[in-house]
Structures are given as C-alpha cells and as structure tokens.
Short mmCIF file of C-alpha atoms in Angstrom, two decimals:
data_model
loop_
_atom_site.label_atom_id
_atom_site.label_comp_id
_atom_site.label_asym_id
_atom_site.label_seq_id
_atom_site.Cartn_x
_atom_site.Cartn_y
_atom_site.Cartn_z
CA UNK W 6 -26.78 -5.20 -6.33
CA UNK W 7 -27.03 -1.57 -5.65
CA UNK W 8 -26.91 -2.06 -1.44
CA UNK W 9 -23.78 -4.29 -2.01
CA UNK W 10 -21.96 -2.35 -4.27
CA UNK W 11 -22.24 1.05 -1.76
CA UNK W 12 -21.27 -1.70 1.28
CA UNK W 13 -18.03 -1.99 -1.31
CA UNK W 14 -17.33 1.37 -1.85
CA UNK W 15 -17.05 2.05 2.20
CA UNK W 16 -15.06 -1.10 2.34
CA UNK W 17 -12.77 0.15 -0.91
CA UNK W 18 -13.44 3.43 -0.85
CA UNK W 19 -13.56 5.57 -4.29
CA UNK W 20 -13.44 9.80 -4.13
CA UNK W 21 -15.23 11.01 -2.98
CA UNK W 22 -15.87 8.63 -0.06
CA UNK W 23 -12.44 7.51 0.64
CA UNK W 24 -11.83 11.39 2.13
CA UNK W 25 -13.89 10.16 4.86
CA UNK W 26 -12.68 7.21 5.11
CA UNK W 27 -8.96 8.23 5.49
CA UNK W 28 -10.06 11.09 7.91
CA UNK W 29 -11.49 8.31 10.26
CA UNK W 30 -8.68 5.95 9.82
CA UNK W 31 -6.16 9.06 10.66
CA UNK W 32 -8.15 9.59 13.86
CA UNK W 33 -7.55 5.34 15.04
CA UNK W 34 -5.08 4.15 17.07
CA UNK W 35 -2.32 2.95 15.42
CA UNK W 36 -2.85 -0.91 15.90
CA UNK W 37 -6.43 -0.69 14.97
CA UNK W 38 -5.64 1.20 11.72
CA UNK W 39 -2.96 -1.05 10.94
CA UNK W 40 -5.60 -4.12 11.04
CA UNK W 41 -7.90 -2.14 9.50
CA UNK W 42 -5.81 -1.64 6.35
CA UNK W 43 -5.96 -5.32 5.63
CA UNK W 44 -9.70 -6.57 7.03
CA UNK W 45 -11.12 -3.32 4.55
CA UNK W 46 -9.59 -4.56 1.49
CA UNK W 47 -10.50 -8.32 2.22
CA UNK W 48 -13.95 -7.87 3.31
CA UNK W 49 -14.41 -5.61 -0.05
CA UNK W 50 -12.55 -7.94 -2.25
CA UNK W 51 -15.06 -10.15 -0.48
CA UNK W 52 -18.17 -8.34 -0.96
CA UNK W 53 -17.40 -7.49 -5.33
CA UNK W 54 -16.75 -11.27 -5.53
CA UNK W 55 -20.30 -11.83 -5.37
CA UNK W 56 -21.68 -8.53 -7.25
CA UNK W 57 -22.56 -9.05 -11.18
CA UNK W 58 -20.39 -6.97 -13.12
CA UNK W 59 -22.45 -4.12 -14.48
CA UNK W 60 -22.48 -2.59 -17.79
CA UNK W 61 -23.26 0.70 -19.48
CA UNK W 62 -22.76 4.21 -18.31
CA UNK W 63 -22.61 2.51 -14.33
CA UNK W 64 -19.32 0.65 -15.29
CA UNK W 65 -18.23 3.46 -17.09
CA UNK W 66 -18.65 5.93 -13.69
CA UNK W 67 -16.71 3.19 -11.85
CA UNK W 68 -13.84 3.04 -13.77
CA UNK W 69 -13.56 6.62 -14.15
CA UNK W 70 -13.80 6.95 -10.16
CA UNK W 71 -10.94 4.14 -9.77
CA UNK W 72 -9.02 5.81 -12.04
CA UNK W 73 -8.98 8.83 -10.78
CA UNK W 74 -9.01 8.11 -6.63
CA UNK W 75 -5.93 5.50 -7.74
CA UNK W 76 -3.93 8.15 -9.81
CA UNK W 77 -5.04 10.99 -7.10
CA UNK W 78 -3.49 9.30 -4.03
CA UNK W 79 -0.74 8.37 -5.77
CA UNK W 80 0.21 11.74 -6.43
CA UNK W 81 -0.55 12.60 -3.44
CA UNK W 82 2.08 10.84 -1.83
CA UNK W 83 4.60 12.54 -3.40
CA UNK W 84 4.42 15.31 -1.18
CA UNK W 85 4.03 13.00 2.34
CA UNK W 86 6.85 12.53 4.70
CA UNK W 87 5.13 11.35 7.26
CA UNK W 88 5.01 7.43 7.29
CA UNK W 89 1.38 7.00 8.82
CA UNK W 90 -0.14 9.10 6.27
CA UNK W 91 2.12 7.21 3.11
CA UNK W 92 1.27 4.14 4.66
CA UNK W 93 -2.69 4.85 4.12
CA UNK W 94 -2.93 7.13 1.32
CA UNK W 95 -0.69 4.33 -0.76
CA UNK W 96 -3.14 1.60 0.25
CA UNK W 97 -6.25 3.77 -0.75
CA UNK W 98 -4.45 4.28 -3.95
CA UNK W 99 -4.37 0.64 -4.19
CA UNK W 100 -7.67 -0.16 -3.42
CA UNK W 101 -8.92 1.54 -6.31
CA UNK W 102 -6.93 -0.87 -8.41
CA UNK W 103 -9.08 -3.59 -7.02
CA UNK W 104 -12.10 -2.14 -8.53
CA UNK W 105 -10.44 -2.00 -11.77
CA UNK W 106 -9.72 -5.38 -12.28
CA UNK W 107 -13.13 -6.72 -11.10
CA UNK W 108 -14.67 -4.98 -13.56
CA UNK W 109 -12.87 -6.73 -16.02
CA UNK W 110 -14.19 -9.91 -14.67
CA UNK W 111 -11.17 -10.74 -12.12
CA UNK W 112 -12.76 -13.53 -9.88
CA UNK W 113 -13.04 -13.39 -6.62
CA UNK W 114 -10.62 -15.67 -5.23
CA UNK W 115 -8.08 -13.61 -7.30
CA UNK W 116 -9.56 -10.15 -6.11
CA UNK W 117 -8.76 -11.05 -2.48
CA UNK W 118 -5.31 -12.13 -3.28
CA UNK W 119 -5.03 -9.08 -4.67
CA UNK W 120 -6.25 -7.09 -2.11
CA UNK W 121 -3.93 -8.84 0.58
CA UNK W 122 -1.03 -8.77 -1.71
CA UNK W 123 -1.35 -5.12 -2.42
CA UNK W 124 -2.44 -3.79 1.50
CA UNK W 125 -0.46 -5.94 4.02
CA UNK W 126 3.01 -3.38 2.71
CA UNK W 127 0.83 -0.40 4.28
CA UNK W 128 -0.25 -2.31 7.38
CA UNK W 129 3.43 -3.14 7.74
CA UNK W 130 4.29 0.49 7.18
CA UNK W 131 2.16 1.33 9.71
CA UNK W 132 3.83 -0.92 12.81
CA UNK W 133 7.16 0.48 11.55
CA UNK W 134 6.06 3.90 11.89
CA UNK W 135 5.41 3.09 15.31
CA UNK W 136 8.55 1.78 16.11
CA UNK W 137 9.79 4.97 14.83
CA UNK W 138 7.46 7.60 16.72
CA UNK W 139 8.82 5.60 19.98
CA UNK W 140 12.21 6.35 18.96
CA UNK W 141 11.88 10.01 17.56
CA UNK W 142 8.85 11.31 18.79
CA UNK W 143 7.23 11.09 15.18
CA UNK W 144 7.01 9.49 12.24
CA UNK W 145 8.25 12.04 9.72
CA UNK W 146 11.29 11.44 7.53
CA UNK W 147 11.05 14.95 5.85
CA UNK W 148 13.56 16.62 8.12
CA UNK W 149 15.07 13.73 9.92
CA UNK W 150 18.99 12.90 8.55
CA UNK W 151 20.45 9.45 7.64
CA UNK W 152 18.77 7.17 10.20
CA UNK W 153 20.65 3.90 8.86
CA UNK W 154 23.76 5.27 11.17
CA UNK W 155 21.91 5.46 14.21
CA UNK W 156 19.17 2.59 13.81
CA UNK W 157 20.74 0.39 11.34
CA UNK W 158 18.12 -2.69 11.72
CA UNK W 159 14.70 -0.30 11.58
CA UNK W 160 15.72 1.27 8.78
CA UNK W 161 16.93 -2.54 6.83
CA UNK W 162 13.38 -3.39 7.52
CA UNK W 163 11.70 -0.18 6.76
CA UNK W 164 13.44 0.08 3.30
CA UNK W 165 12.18 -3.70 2.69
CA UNK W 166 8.82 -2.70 3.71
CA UNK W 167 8.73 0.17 0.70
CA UNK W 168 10.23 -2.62 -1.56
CA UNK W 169 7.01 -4.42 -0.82
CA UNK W 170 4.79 -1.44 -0.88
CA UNK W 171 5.81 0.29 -4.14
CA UNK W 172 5.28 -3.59 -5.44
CA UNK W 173 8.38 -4.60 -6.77
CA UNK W 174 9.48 -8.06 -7.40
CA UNK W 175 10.07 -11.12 -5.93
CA UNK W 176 6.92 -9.41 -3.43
CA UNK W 177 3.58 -10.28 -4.17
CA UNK W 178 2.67 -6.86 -5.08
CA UNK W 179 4.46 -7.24 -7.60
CA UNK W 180 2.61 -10.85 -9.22
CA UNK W 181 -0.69 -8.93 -8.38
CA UNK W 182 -0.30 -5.91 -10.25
CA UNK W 183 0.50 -8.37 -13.28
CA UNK W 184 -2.63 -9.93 -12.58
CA UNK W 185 -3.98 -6.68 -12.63
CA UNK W 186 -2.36 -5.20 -16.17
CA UNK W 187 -3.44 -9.03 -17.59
CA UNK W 188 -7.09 -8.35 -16.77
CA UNK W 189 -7.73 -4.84 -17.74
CA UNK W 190 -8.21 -3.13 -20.91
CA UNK W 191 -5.65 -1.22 -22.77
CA UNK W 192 -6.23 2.48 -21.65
CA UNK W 193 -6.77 0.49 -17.91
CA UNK W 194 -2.96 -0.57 -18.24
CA UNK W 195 -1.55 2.74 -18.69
CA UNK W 196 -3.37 3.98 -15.34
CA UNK W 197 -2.20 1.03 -13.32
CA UNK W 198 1.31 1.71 -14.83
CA UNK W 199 1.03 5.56 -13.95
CA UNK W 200 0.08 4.58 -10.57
CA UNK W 201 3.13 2.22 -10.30
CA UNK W 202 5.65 4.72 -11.13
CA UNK W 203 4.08 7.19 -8.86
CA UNK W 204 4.55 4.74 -5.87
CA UNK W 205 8.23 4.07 -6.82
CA UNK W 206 8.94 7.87 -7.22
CA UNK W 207 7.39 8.61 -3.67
CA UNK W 208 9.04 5.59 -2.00
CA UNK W 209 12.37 6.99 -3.66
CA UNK W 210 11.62 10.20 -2.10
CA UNK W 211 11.33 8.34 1.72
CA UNK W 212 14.28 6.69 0.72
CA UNK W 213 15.83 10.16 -0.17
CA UNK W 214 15.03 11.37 3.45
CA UNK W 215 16.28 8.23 5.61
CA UNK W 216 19.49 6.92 4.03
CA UNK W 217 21.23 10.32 3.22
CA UNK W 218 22.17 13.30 3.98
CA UNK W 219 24.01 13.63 7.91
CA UNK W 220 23.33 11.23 10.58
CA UNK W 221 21.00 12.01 13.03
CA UNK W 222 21.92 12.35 16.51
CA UNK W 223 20.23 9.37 18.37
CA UNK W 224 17.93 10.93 21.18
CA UNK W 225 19.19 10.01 24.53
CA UNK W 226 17.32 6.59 25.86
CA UNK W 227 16.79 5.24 22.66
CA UNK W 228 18.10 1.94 21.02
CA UNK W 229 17.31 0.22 17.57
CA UNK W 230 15.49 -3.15 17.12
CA UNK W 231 16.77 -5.53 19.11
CA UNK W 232 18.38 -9.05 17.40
CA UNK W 233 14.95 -11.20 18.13
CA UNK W 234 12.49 -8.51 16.65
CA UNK W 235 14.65 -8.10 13.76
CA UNK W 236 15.02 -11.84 12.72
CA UNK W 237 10.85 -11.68 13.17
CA UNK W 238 10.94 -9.35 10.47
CA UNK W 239 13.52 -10.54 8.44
CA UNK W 240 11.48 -14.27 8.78
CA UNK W 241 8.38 -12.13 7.41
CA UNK W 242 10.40 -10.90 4.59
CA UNK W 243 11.28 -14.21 3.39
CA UNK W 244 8.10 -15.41 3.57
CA UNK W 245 6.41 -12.68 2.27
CA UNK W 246 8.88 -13.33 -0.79
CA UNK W 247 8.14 -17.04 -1.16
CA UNK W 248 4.42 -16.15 -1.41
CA UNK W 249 4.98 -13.73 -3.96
CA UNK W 250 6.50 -16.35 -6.14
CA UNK W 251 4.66 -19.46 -5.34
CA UNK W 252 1.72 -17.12 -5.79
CA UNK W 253 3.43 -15.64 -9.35
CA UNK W 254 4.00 -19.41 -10.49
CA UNK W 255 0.57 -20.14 -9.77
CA UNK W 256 -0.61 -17.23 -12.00
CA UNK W 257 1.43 -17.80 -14.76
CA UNK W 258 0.31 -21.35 -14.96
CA UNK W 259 -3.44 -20.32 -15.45
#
C-alpha cells in the first residue's frame, strides 16, 4: 500500500512534493504540460482507486496535507497574472481535493470523474494561454488593458474557460465539487468551500485585468481567432456543459 500511495502522491502531488512537481511542469513545453494536467490527475485518481483507505494518525497526515496544499495554491493564485502559472497552480489546488474525498471512501469510478471534471479547465487554460503569448508575446493579464476590444472571440472563450475552472455551474466542476462536499466530513466541507471562493476571487481578479480598464493597442500582424477555431471552442463549451449535467443528474440519482 505504502509503494502505491507515494506513486499517488507524484501523480497528485501534496506539499511538499507538488513544489517539484510544478517546477518541472513550468519547465515543459506548453502542449506537453497541457496533456500532462489531465493524464496526472487520471492516472492518480487511477492509482487511489485501488489503495485501502487507511486509518489512524496516516489518514489524519493526509488530510492535513490536502488541506493545506489545496487552501495554499489557492491563495496563491491570488497574486498570479500570468495564465500558465493560474492554469497549474489552480489544478494542483484541485488535486488535493481528490485526496480528500477518497479518504472518505469516494470510489474510484467517481474519483476519476472527478479528477477530469476538475483538471481539463486548466489544460484548457493552458492552450488559451498559448493563443495569447502568439498574439502578445506573453501570457500575462496583469498589465495588459481590455483585450475584449481588440480580440473579441479569445477573450469569449477565455472568460468561459475560468467559468469552468473556478467550477461554476452548468460545468462539471461544478457537479464534482458537490460530489466532493457530499462525501467529506464536516470540517472537510468548509476547506473545499474556502478553496472554492478562493478560485472565484482569483478568476475575478483575471477577469479584472482583461475586460476593463483601456483597450489595448493590437500589436501590428496580429488577428483574433478566426470563425472555424472559435465555433471548435464554442462546440467544446456546449459539450463540456451537457456533461456537467448529464453527469450532475447521474449523481443526484445515486
């Protein structure tokens, strides 16, 4: 149980490991960190599925270590700008929630549901980000203006993408963290809800950063998403959106 359990902590990785962990995903290309952000949380939703829960003072130290790494990187974000580093510090804050509900005996069908429901946001983060670096140089919104006037369409689908990531409804974020709060205990519910609130204050602060203040000048050469690309993610929207609530139906029946 031991071996697995550390092959789940690399794979959802808990303070002090996941300072590692986010160093090497930092230093990735962008494409592979993006797929990353989704395989990790699968293959460790994967890997808990078939670990007994413990008991005594080792449940005790994991719960304490979710807590914390989930409440730490979601405070964390609320001084990030830069959308690679939200996209990955958010879905490390995440993770941590996974551990949480499995050891309140979440199954693990549910745990990777929950785990794809509560990374894919980041990985799409991530592939907007680099739509933006092409078209700025960078990814950070901190001193950029209102980027709505100049790329209308990235910034539709990078304000959706926040929807999804800070979990609100109809995404399945959402249904999953109410798996989540159903599972744990009652000091375990005010965590996840701390952590919730954090996410929708830092997303608020992106939001703060890319929708006011004065337009930007649009750099010479550059052009927003095209029709095509934009329907693509408008199609993944919608789809993400039926999932979420085919997926919260399904919850609430069991």
């Amino acid at each position: 149980m031991i071996e697995l359990l550390i092959c789940a902590v690399l794979l959802l990785p808990l303070l002090p490991f996941s300072l590692a962990v986010n160093a090497a995903l930092q230093a990735l290309p962008n494409w592979l960190r993006a797929l990353l952000l989704i395989a990790l949380p699968v293959a460790g939703a994967v890997v808990l599925g078939g670990v007994p829960v413990p008991t005594g003072a080792l449940a005790r130290v994991i719960q304490v270590a979710a807590a914390l790494t989930a409440l730490f990187y979601a405070w964390r974000l609320l001084s990030v700008r830069e959308l690679f580093v939200w996209a990955r510090l958010q879905a490390t804050s995440a993770w941590a929630l996974i551990w949480l509900a499995w050891l309140f005996g979440m199954s693990g069908e549910r745990l990777i549901a929950v785990a794809l429901a509560l990374s894919l946001p980041a990985a799409v983060l991530t592939l907007l980000a680099c739509a933006l670096q092409r078209r700025l140089g960078g990814a950070y919104l901190g001193l950029r203006g209102r980027l709505g006037a100049i790329y209308p369409r990235l910034t539709g689908a990078l304000v959706v993408a926040l929807v999804a990531a800070l979990a609100a409804p109809p995404f399945p974020g959402f249904f999953a963290l109410l798996a989540v709060l159903h599972q744990v205990s009652a000091v375990s519910v005010f965590i996840v809800l701390a952590v919730w609130i954090l996410w929708s204050w830092a997303a608020s602060l992106l939001w703060q950063h890319s929708l006011f203040g004065e337009p930007w000048p649009q750099p010479v050469g550059t052009v927003d998403l095209s029709t095509t690309m934009a329907a693509v993610w408008v199609l993944l929207a919608l789809a993400a959106i039926s999932l979420g609530l085919i997926g919260g139906w399904v919850w609430s029946m069991h």
